Every structure is written in C-alpha cells, then in structure tokens.
Tab-separated table of C-alpha atoms in Angstrom:
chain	number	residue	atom	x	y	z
A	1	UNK	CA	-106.310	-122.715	268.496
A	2	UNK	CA	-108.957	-120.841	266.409
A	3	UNK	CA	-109.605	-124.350	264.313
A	4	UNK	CA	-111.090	-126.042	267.997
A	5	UNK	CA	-114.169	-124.320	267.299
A	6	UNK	CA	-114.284	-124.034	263.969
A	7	UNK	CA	-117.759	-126.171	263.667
A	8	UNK	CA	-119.265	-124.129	266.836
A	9	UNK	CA	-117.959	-121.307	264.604
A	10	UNK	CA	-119.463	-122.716	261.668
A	11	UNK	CA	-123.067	-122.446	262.943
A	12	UNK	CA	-122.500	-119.488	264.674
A	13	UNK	CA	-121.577	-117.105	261.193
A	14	UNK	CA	-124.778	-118.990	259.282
A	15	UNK	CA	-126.751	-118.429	262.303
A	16	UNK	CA	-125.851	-114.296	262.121
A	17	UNK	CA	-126.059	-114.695	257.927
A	18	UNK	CA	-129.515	-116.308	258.840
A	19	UNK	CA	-130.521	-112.626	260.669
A	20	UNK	CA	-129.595	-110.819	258.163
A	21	UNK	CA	-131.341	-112.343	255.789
A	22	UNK	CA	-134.513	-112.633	257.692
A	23	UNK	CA	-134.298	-108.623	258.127
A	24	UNK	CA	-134.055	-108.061	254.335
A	25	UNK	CA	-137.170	-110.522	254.048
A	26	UNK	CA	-138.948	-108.206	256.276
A	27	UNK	CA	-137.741	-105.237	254.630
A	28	UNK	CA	-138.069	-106.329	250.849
A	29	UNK	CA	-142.366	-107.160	252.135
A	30	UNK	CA	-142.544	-103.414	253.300
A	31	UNK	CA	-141.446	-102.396	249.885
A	32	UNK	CA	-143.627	-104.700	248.140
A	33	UNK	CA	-146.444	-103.685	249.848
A	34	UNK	CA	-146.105	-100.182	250.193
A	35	UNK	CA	-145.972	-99.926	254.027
A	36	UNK	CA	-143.511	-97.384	255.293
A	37	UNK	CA	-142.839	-97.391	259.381
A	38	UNK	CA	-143.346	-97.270	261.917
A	39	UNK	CA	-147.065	-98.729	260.698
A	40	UNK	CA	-146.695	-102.646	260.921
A	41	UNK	CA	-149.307	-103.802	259.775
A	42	UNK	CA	-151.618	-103.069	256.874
A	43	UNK	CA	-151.550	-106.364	254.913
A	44	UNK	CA	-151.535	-109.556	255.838
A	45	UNK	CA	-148.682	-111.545	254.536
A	46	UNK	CA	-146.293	-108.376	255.546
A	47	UNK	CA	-147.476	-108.556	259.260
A	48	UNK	CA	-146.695	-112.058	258.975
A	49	UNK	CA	-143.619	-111.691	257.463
A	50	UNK	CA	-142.688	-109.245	260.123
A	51	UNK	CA	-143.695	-111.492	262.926
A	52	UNK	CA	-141.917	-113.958	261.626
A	53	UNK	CA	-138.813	-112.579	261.840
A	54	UNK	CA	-139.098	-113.049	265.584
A	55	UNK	CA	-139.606	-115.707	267.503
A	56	UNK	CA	-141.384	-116.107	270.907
A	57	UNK	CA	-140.815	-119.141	273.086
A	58	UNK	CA	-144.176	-118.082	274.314
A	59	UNK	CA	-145.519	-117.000	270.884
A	60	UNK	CA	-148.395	-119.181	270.581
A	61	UNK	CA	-150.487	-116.585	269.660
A	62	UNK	CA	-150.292	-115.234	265.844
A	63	UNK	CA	-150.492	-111.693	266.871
A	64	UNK	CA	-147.481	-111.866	269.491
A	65	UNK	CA	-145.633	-109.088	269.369
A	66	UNK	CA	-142.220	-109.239	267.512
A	67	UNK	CA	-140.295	-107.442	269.761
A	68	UNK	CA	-140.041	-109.320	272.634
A	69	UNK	CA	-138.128	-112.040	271.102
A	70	UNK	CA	-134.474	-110.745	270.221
A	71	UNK	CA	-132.836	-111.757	272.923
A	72	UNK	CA	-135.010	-114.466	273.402
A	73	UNK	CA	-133.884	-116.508	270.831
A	74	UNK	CA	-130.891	-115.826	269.255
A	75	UNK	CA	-128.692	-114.959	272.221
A	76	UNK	CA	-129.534	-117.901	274.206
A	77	UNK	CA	-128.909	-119.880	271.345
A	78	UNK	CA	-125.629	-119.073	271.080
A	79	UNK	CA	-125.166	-119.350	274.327
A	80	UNK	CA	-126.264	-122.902	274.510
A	81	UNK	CA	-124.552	-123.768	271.451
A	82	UNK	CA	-121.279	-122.641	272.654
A	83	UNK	CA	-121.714	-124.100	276.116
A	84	UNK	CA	-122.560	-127.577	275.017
A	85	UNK	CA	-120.503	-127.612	272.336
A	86	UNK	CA	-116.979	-126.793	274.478
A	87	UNK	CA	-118.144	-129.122	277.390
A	88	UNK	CA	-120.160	-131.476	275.899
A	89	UNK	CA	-119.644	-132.507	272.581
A	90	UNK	CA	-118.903	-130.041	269.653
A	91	UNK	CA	-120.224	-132.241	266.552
A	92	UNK	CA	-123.398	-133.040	268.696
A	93	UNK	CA	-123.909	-129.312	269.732
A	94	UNK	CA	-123.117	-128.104	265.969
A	95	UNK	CA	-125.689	-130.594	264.696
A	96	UNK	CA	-128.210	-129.170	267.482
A	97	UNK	CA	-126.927	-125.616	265.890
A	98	UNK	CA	-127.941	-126.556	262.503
A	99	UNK	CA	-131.292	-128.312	263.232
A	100	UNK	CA	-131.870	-124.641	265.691
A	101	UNK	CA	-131.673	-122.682	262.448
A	102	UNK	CA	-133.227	-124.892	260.294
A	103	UNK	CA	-136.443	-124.968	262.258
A	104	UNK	CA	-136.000	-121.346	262.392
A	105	UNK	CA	-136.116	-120.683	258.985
A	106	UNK	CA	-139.721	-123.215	258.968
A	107	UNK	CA	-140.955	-121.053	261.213
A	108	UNK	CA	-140.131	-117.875	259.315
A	109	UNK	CA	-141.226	-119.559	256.046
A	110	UNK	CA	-144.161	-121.171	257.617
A	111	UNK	CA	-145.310	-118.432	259.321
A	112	UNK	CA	-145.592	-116.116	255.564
A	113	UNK	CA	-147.785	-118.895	254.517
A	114	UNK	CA	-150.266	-118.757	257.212
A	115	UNK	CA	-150.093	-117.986	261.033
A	116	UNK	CA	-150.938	-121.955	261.843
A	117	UNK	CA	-148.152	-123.556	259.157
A	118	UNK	CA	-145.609	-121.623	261.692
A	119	UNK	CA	-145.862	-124.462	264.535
A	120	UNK	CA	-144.446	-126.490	263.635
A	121	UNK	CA	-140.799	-124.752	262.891
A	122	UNK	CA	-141.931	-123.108	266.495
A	123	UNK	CA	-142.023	-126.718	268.422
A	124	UNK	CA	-138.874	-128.023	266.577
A	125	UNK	CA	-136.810	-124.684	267.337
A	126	UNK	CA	-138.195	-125.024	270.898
A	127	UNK	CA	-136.877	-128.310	271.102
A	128	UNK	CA	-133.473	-127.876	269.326
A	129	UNK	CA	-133.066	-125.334	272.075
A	130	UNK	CA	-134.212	-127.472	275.067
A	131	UNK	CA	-131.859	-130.049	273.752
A	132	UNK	CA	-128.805	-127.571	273.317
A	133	UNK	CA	-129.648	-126.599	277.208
A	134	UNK	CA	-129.725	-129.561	278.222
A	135	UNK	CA	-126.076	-130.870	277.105
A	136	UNK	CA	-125.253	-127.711	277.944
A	137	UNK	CA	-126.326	-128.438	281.768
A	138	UNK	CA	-124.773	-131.455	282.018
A	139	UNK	CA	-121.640	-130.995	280.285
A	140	UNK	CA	-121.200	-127.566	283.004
A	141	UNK	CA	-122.018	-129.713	286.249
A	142	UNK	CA	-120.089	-133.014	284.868
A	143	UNK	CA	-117.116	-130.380	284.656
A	144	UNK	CA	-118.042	-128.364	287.736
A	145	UNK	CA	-118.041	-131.662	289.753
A	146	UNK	CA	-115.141	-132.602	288.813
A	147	UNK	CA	-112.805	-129.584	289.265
A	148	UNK	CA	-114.911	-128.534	292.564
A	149	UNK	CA	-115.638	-131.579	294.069
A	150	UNK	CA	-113.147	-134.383	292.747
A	151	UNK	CA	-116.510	-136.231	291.478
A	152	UNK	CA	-116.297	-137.658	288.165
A	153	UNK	CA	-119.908	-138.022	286.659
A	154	UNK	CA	-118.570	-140.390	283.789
A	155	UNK	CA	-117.006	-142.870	285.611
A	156	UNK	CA	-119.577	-143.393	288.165
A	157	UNK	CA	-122.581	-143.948	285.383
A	158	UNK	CA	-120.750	-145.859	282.950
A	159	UNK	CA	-117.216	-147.464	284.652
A	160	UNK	CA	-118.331	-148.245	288.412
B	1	UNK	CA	-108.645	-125.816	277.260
B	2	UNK	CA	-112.843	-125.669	277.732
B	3	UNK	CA	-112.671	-126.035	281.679
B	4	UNK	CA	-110.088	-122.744	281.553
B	5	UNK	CA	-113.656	-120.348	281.294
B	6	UNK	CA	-116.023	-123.064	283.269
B	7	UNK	CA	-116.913	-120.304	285.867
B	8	UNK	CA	-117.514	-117.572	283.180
B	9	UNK	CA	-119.250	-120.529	281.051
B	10	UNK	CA	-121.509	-121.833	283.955
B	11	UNK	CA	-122.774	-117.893	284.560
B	12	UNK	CA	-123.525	-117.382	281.131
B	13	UNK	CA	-125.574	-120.779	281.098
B	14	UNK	CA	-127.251	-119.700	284.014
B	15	UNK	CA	-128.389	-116.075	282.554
B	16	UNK	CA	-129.342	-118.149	279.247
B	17	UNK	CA	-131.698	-120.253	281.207
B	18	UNK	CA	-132.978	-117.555	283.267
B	19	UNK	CA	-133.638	-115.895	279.955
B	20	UNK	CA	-135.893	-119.045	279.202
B	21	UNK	CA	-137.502	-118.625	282.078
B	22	UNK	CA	-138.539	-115.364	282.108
B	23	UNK	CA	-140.266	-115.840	278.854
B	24	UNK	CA	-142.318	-118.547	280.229
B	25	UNK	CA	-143.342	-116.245	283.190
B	26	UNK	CA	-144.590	-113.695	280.706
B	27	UNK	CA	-145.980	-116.804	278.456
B	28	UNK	CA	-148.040	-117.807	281.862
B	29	UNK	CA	-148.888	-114.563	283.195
B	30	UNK	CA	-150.797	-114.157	279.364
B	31	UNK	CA	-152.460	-117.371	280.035
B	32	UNK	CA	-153.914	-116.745	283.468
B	33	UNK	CA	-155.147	-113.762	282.721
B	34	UNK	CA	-156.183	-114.138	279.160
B	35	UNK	CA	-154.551	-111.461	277.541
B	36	UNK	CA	-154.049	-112.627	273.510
B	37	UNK	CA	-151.008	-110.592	271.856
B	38	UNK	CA	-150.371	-108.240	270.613
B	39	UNK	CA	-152.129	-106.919	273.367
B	40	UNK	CA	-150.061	-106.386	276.192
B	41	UNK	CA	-152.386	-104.253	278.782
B	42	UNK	CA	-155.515	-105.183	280.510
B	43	UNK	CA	-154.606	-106.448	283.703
B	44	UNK	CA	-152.432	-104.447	285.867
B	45	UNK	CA	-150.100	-107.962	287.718
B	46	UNK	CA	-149.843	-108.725	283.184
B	47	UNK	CA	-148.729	-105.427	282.407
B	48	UNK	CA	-145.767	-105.430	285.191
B	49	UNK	CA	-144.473	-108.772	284.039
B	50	UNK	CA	-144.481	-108.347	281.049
B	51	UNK	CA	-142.582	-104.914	281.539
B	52	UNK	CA	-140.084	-106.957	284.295
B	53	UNK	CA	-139.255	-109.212	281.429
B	54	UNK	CA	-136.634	-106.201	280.133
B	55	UNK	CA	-134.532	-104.063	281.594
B	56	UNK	CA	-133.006	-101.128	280.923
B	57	UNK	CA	-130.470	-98.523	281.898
B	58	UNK	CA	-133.344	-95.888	281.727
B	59	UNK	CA	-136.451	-97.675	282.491
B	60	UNK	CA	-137.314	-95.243	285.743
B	61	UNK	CA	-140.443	-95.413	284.515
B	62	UNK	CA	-143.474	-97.971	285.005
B	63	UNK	CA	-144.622	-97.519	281.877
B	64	UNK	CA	-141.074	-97.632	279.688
B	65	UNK	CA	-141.487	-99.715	276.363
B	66	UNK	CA	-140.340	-103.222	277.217
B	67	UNK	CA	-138.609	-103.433	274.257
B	68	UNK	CA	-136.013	-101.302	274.241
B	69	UNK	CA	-133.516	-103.726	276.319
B	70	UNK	CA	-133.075	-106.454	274.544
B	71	UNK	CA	-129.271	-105.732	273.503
B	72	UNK	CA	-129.175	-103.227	276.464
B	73	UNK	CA	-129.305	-105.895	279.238
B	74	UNK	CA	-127.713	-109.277	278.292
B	75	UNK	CA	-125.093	-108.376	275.361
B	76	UNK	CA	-123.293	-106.162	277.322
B	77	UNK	CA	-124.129	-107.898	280.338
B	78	UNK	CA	-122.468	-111.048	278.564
B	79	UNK	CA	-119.545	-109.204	276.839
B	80	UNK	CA	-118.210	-107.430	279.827
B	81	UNK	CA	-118.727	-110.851	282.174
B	82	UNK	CA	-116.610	-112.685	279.586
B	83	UNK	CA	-114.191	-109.606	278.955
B	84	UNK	CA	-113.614	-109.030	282.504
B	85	UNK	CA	-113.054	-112.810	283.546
B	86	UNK	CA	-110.326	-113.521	280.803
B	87	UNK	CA	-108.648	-109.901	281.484
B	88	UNK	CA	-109.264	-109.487	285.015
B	89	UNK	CA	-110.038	-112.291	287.120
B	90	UNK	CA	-112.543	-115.013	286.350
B	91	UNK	CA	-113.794	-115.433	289.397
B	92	UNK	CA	-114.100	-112.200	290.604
B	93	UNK	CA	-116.428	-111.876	287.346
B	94	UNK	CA	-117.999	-114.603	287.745
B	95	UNK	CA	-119.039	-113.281	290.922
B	96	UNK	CA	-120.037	-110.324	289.287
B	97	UNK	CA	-122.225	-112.209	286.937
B	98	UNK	CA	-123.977	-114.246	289.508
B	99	UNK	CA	-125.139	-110.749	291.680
B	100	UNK	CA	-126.213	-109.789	287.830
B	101	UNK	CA	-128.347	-112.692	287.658
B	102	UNK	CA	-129.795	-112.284	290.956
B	103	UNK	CA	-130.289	-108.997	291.166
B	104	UNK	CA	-132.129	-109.192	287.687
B	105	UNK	CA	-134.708	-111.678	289.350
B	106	UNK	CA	-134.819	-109.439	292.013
B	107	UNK	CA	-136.003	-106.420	289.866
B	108	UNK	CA	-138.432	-109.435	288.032
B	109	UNK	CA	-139.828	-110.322	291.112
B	110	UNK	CA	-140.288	-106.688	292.713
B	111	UNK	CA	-141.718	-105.362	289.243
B	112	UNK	CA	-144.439	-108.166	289.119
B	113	UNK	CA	-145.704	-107.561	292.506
B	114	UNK	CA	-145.746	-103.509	291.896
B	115	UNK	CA	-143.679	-100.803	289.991
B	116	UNK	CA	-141.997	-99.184	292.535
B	117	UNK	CA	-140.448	-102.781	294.318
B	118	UNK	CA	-138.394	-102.878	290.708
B	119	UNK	CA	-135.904	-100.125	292.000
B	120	UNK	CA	-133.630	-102.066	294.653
B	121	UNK	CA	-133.322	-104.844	291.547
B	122	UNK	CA	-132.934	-101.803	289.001
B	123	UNK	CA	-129.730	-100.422	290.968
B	124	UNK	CA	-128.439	-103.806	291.717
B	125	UNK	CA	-128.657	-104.834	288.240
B	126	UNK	CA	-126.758	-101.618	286.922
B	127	UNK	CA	-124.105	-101.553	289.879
B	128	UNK	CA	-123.169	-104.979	288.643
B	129	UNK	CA	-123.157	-104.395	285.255
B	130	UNK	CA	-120.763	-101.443	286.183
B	131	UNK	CA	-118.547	-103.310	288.057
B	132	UNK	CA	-117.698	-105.718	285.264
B	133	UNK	CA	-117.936	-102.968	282.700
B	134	UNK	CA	-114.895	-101.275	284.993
B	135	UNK	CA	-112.550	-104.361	285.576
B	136	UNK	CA	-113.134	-105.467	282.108
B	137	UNK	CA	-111.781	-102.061	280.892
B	138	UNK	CA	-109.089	-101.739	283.260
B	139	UNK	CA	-108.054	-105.642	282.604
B	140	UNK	CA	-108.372	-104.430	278.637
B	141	UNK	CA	-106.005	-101.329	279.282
B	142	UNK	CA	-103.691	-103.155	281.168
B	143	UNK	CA	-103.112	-105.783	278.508
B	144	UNK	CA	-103.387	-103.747	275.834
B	145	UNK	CA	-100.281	-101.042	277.266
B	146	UNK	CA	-98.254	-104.104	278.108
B	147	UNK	CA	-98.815	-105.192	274.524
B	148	UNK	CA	-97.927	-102.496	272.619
B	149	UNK	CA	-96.674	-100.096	274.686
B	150	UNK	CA	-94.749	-102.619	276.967
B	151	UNK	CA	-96.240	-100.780	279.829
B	152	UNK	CA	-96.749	-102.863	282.982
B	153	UNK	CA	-99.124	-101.295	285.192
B	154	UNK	CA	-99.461	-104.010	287.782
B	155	UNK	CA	-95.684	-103.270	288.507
B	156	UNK	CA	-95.920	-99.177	288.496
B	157	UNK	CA	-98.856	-99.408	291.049
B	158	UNK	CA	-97.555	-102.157	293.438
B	159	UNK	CA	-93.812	-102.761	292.374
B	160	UNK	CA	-92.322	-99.450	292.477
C	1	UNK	CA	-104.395	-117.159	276.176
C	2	UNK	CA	-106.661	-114.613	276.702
C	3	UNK	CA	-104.403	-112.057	275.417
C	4	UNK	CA	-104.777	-113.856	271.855
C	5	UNK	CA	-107.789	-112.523	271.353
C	6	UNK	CA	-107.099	-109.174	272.931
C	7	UNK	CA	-107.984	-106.994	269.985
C	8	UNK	CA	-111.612	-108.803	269.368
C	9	UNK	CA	-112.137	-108.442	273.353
C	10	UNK	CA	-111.149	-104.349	273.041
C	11	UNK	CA	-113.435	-103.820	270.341
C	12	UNK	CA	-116.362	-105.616	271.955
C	13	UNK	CA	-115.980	-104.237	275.116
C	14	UNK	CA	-116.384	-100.855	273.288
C	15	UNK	CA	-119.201	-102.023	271.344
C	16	UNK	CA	-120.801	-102.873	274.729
C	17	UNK	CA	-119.978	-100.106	276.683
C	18	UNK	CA	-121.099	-98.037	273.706
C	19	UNK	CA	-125.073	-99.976	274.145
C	20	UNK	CA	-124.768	-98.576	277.322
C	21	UNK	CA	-124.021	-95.162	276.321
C	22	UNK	CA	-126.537	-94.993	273.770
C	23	UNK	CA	-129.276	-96.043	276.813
C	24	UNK	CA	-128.251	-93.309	278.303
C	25	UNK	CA	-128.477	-90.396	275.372
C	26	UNK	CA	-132.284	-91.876	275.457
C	27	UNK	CA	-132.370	-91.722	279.265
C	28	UNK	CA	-131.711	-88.072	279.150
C	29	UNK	CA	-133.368	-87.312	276.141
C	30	UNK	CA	-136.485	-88.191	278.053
C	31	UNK	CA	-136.070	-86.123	281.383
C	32	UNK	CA	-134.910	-83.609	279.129
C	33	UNK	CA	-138.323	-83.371	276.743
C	34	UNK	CA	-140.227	-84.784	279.687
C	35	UNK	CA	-141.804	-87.432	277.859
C	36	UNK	CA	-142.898	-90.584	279.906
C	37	UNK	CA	-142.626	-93.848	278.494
C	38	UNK	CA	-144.377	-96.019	277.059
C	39	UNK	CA	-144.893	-92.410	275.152
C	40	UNK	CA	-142.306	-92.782	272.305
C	41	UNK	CA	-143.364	-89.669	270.967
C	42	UNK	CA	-143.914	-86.024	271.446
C	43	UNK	CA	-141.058	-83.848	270.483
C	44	UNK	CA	-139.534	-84.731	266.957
C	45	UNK	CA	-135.997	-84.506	268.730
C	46	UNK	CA	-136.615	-87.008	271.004
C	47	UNK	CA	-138.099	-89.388	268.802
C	48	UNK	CA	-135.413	-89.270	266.142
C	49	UNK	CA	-132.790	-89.784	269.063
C	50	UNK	CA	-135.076	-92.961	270.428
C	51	UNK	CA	-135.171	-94.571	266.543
C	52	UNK	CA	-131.550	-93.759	266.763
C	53	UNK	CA	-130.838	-96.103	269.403
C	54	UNK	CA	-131.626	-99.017	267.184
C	55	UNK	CA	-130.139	-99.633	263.913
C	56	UNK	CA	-131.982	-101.841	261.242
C	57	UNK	CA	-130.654	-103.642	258.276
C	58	UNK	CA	-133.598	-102.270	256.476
C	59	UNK	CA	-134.611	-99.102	257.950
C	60	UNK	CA	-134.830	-96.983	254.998
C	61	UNK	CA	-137.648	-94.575	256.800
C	62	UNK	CA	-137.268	-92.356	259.351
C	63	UNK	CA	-140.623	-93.892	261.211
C	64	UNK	CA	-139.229	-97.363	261.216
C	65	UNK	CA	-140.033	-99.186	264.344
C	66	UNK	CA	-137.034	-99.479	266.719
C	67	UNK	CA	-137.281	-102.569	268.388
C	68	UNK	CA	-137.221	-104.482	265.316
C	69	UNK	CA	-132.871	-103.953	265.634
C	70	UNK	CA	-131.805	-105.681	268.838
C	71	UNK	CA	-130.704	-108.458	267.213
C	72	UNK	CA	-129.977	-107.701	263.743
C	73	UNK	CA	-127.366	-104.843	264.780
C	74	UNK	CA	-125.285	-105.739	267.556
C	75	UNK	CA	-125.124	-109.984	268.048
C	76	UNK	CA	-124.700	-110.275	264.183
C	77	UNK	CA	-122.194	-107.912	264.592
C	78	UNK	CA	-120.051	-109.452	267.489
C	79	UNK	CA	-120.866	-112.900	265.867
C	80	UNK	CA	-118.858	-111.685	262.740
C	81	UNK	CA	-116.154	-109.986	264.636
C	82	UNK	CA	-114.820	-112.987	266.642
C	83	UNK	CA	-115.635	-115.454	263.708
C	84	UNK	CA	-113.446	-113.144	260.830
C	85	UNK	CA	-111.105	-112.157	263.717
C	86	UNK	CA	-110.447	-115.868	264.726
C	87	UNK	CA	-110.203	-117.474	261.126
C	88	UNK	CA	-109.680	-114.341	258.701
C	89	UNK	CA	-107.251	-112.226	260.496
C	90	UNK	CA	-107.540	-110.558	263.835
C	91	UNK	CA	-105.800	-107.035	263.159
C	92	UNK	CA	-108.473	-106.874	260.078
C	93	UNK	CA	-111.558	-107.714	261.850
C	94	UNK	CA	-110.432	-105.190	264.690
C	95	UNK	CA	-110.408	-102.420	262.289
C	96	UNK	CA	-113.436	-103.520	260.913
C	97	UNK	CA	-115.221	-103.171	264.096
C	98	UNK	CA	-113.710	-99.965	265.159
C	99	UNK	CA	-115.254	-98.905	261.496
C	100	UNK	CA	-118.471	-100.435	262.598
C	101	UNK	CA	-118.709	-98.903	265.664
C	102	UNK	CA	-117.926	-95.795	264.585
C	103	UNK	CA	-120.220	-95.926	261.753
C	104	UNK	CA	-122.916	-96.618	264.153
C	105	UNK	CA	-121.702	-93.343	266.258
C	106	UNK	CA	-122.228	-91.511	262.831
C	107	UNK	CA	-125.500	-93.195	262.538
C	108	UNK	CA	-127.022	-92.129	265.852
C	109	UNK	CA	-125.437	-88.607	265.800
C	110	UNK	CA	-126.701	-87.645	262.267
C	111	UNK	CA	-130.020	-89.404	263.510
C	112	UNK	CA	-130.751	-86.887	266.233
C	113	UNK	CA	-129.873	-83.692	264.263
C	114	UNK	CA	-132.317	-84.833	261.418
C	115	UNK	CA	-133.664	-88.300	259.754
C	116	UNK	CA	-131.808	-87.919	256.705
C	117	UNK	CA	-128.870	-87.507	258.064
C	118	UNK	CA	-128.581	-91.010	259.501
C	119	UNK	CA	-127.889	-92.226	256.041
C	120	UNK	CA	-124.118	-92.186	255.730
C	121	UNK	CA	-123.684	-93.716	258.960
C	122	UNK	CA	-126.348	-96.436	258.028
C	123	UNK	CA	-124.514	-97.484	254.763
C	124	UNK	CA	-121.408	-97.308	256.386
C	125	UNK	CA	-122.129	-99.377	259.374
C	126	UNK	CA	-123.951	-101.938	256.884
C	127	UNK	CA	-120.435	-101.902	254.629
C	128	UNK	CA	-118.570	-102.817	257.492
C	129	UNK	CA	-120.943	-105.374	258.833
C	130	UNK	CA	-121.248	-107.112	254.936
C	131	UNK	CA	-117.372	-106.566	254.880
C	132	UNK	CA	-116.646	-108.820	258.372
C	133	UNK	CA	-119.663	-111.384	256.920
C	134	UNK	CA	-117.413	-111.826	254.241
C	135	UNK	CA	-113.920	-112.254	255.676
C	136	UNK	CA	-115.983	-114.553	258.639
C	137	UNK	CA	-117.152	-116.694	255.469
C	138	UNK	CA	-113.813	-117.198	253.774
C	139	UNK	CA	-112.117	-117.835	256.594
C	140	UNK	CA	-114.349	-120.529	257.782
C	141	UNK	CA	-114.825	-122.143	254.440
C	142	UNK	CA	-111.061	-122.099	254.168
C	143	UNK	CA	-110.660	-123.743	257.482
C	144	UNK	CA	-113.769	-125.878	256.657
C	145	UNK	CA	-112.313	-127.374	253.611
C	146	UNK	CA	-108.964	-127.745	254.608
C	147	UNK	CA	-110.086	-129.544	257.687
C	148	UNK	CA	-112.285	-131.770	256.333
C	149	UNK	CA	-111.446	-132.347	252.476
C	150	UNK	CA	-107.902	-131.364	253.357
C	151	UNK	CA	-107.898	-128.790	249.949
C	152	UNK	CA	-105.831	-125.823	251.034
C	153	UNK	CA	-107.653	-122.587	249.329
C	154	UNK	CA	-104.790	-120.442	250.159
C	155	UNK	CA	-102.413	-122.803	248.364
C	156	UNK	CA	-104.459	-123.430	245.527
C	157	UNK	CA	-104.566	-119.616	244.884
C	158	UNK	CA	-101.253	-118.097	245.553
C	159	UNK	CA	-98.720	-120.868	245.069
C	160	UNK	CA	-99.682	-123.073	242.269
C-alpha cells in the first residue's frame, strides 16, 4: 500500500530535507558573521539569509518579516501536494512538488544575493502553488460530485 | 482507495486555501494602508489583521506576538482532523474540521474589526480543536487496546 | 486500513496534543509573571520558558529568536515519521518519534530551569530527527529504485 504514494512521498522527505537545510544556512550566516540571537540583523547578507529562509505569499517587501511565513508555505504545500496528487494525478502533482521546491530554493538563493534577485523564485513558487491548488480543487469536487451527487465531471466534458 | 478520506481530504483543502487567503488579507491590509515590513504597527485596523492572521491557545491578549501559532493552530488542527476521521468517524471529523474553519474566520473577521470581537471565534476555534483532539484519542485508545491488548471497548460499553 | 498506520497516527497525535500543551505552559507562564504580550520579556523565567516553546535546528544561544522554529521542528518532523514509518519500518519510526518527542519534553523542561540546560534535549531531539531523515531516505530510495529501475537494494545487500 505504502508504494501508492511513494512519488507524493518522494517530494514530501526532500521537501522536509529542503528545511533543514535552509535552517543550517541560516544558522552557519550567524556564525560567520558573528551575530548571536535574538539580534537579526546586523549585516546584510545574514538578514537576507535569514529572510530567506521564509517565504511570504505576500512578501513583496525585502524587509517582511520571516516569521509569518511557516505555515504559510510549507504546510499548505503539502497539503496541496497530497490532495492533488491522490485525486488528481500523482506524477503531475509530484512534478508540481518538485518545481514548488525548486523555486524555493531560487528564492532562498536569490534572495542572499540581493533582495530583488529573490522574485523571481517568489513568482514561480507562487505559481507552483496556485497550480498544486488548483488540481487539487478540481480533483476534490470531480470526486465530491461524483460520490455525493452521482455527477461525473469527466464524462460530461470529454465523453458527452 | 483516495475517495476512502475525500471528506477529511476536502477539509484539509479547504483550511489550506483559507490559509492562502488569509495571507492575502494581511498582504492587502499592508497595501491600503501603506505599512512596508518589517513594520507591522502604525495603523490600528493593520495591526489587528495582521494579529487575526494567527491564533493561538493563549493569545487573550490584543497585543500577543502573531507568531507564536504557526504550528499551534493548523498542525495540530490538521493531525487530530485526520487522526480522528480514520479512528473515529470521518464524518463526524470532518464536521469538526469545517466548525474549525469557520470559527477561525470568525475570530479573523471579529479581530479585524476590534480586539475584543476575536473572543466568540477564539473559543470556537479551541472547542473544536478539542473535540477532535478527544475523539481522535479515544478512536487511538480504542484501536490501540484492541491491538495489543485485544481489548474491545466498543463491546464492554454497549455489548455487555 | 486505518489501523495500518496506527502506530504513526499514536505518535502524531501525541506530538500534536503535546503543541498544545506546550501553548499552554506559555499561557500560564504569562498570567503567572504578568507579562502582556507582545512583551516577550521581563522575567528571565518566563522568557526561557517562551524560547522553549520553539525548537530550532540551529539555536545554539539562549537569545535565539523563537519564531524562527514552527516549521523546522514539528512538520519536518511528522514529514519524516510517516515517510520512514511507511517505507522503512513502522515499529522503528514509532520509537523514533516517541524518542523525539520526548527529547523535545527534555528540551523545554531543561529550557525553563536554565538556558544551558536545554542542550541534551536539543541534541537529542536533533539525533532522532537526523535518525528518521535517514531511515525516510533509504526507504524511499529503496522503493524508488526498485520501482522504477527494478534493482532490489535489499537483495543486492543481504542475499547475493
């Protein structure tokens, strides 16, 4: 049973390995530059390093702060990703996964560069998300039609 | 086998979404009133949203660091929803999870307009959360003691 | 088939209701030094039990900011869990989440009597996080490559 998800699965461990990592980037810049907590800030590629580590659907702003992000992000990732993947389409949704942290991880390396190189990992993760969402939606109400209300989405688009 | 958690996978699509949306609230509320992070006072109506965006278990308080409820809110919100549908009764969780949901925009909606409307959400939201935290445990226990302990407690309670 | 994953549901529903608990040291913590948020500060007992809330991959200093953890403690965490429970071995990731969880007890109660003595908990939670990482990775590769290059790792190493 366990090998049904194993690609949602997949991009749900690199997607935790991902966090990990980005907290031992954040934690390697303190040491580097000599700033102990709870000061965050203090030098300019370690505040960015440290923002980076979050990200804001509404961080268009280079001094966002961090915090508001955690659950912003990564939990309704998964949560998407595991939706659209069981009732939509799992290769499509672990794809969707993949290109989610990958725009991620421009953003976080983007965003050490400079606060304006971070966009545009921001606008892809923002729309790797959208996307996930959206098959998400419509694999839920195809299914929720159908069990509910006897109405079977598929066959009226593509077989009527 | 997806469509056997379609309930308890539509709720936690909804929160996910709501999640979404609350961040754009907060995202607009900065943009109306011109308030750059990481700044996050200068207008009383920003300052409450803002805040709304979180909740927590202890936030009786206005002014409580939004922060703190990331993982305090929809983790265990999500955990016990899931644990208590596939343990206890999916529907009667997924129930659950909907009054969550609602009750969560309820405290939003109160806390933007002023602190003190938050409260009727506040309870809401934590009754709920208890409710699932309870039939998830007692679904755990009772699987658990018929597992291992071949304990059936259905049948001591009604059966006997 | 929800009692297949019965162990991995136990130990997160502990893990969740544990969040919850942790809230609620703060919660008192507060009334009890009468310190209002957003005040974070203000008697050295309350603050270390606030910081304690939060656990961070790389806080190393007692001043470390707390909300930088939602995210890097607790989803990583249940992310691993399920994935090295569901591919590794369930019994094993169970104990290795009790361990975590218990760790993270250790961390938080050593945290409030003094900030140095958060450090066995905080290398012990962080073995047993690094520990279910690992298993989650081996068990997915294993699955990954026997599913889709069809090379069985577990033949290849005990029974050639």
């Amino acid at each position: 049973m366990a090998a049904d998800q194993l690609l949602l699965s997949a991009v749900s461990l690199i997607s935790a390995l991902q966090l990990g990592y980005l907290a031992r980037c954040v934690g390697r810049s303190r040491l580097k530059h000599n700033i102990s907590p709870p000061t965050t800030t203090g030098h300019a590629e370690f505040e960015r390093t440290f923002r980076a580590q979050w990200f804001s659907a509404y961080d268009r702003d280079p001094f966002s702060h961090p915090s508001q992000n955690c659950v912003e992000a990564y939990l309704p990732f998964l949560v998407t990703l595991w939706v659209s993947g069981l009732f939509f389409h799992e290769g499509l949704a672990a794809l969707g996964g993949l290109v989610f942290i990958f725009a991620r991880q421009m953003y976080f390396n983007g965003y050490v560069t400079s606060a304006k190189n971070r966009l545009p990992g921001f606008y892809l993760t923002l729309a790797a998300w959208l996307t996930l969402a959206a098959l998400g939606t419509v694999g839920i109400l195809h299914h929720l039609l159908d069990e509910y209300l006897d109405i079977n989405l598929r066959k009226m688009l593509f077989k009527s």
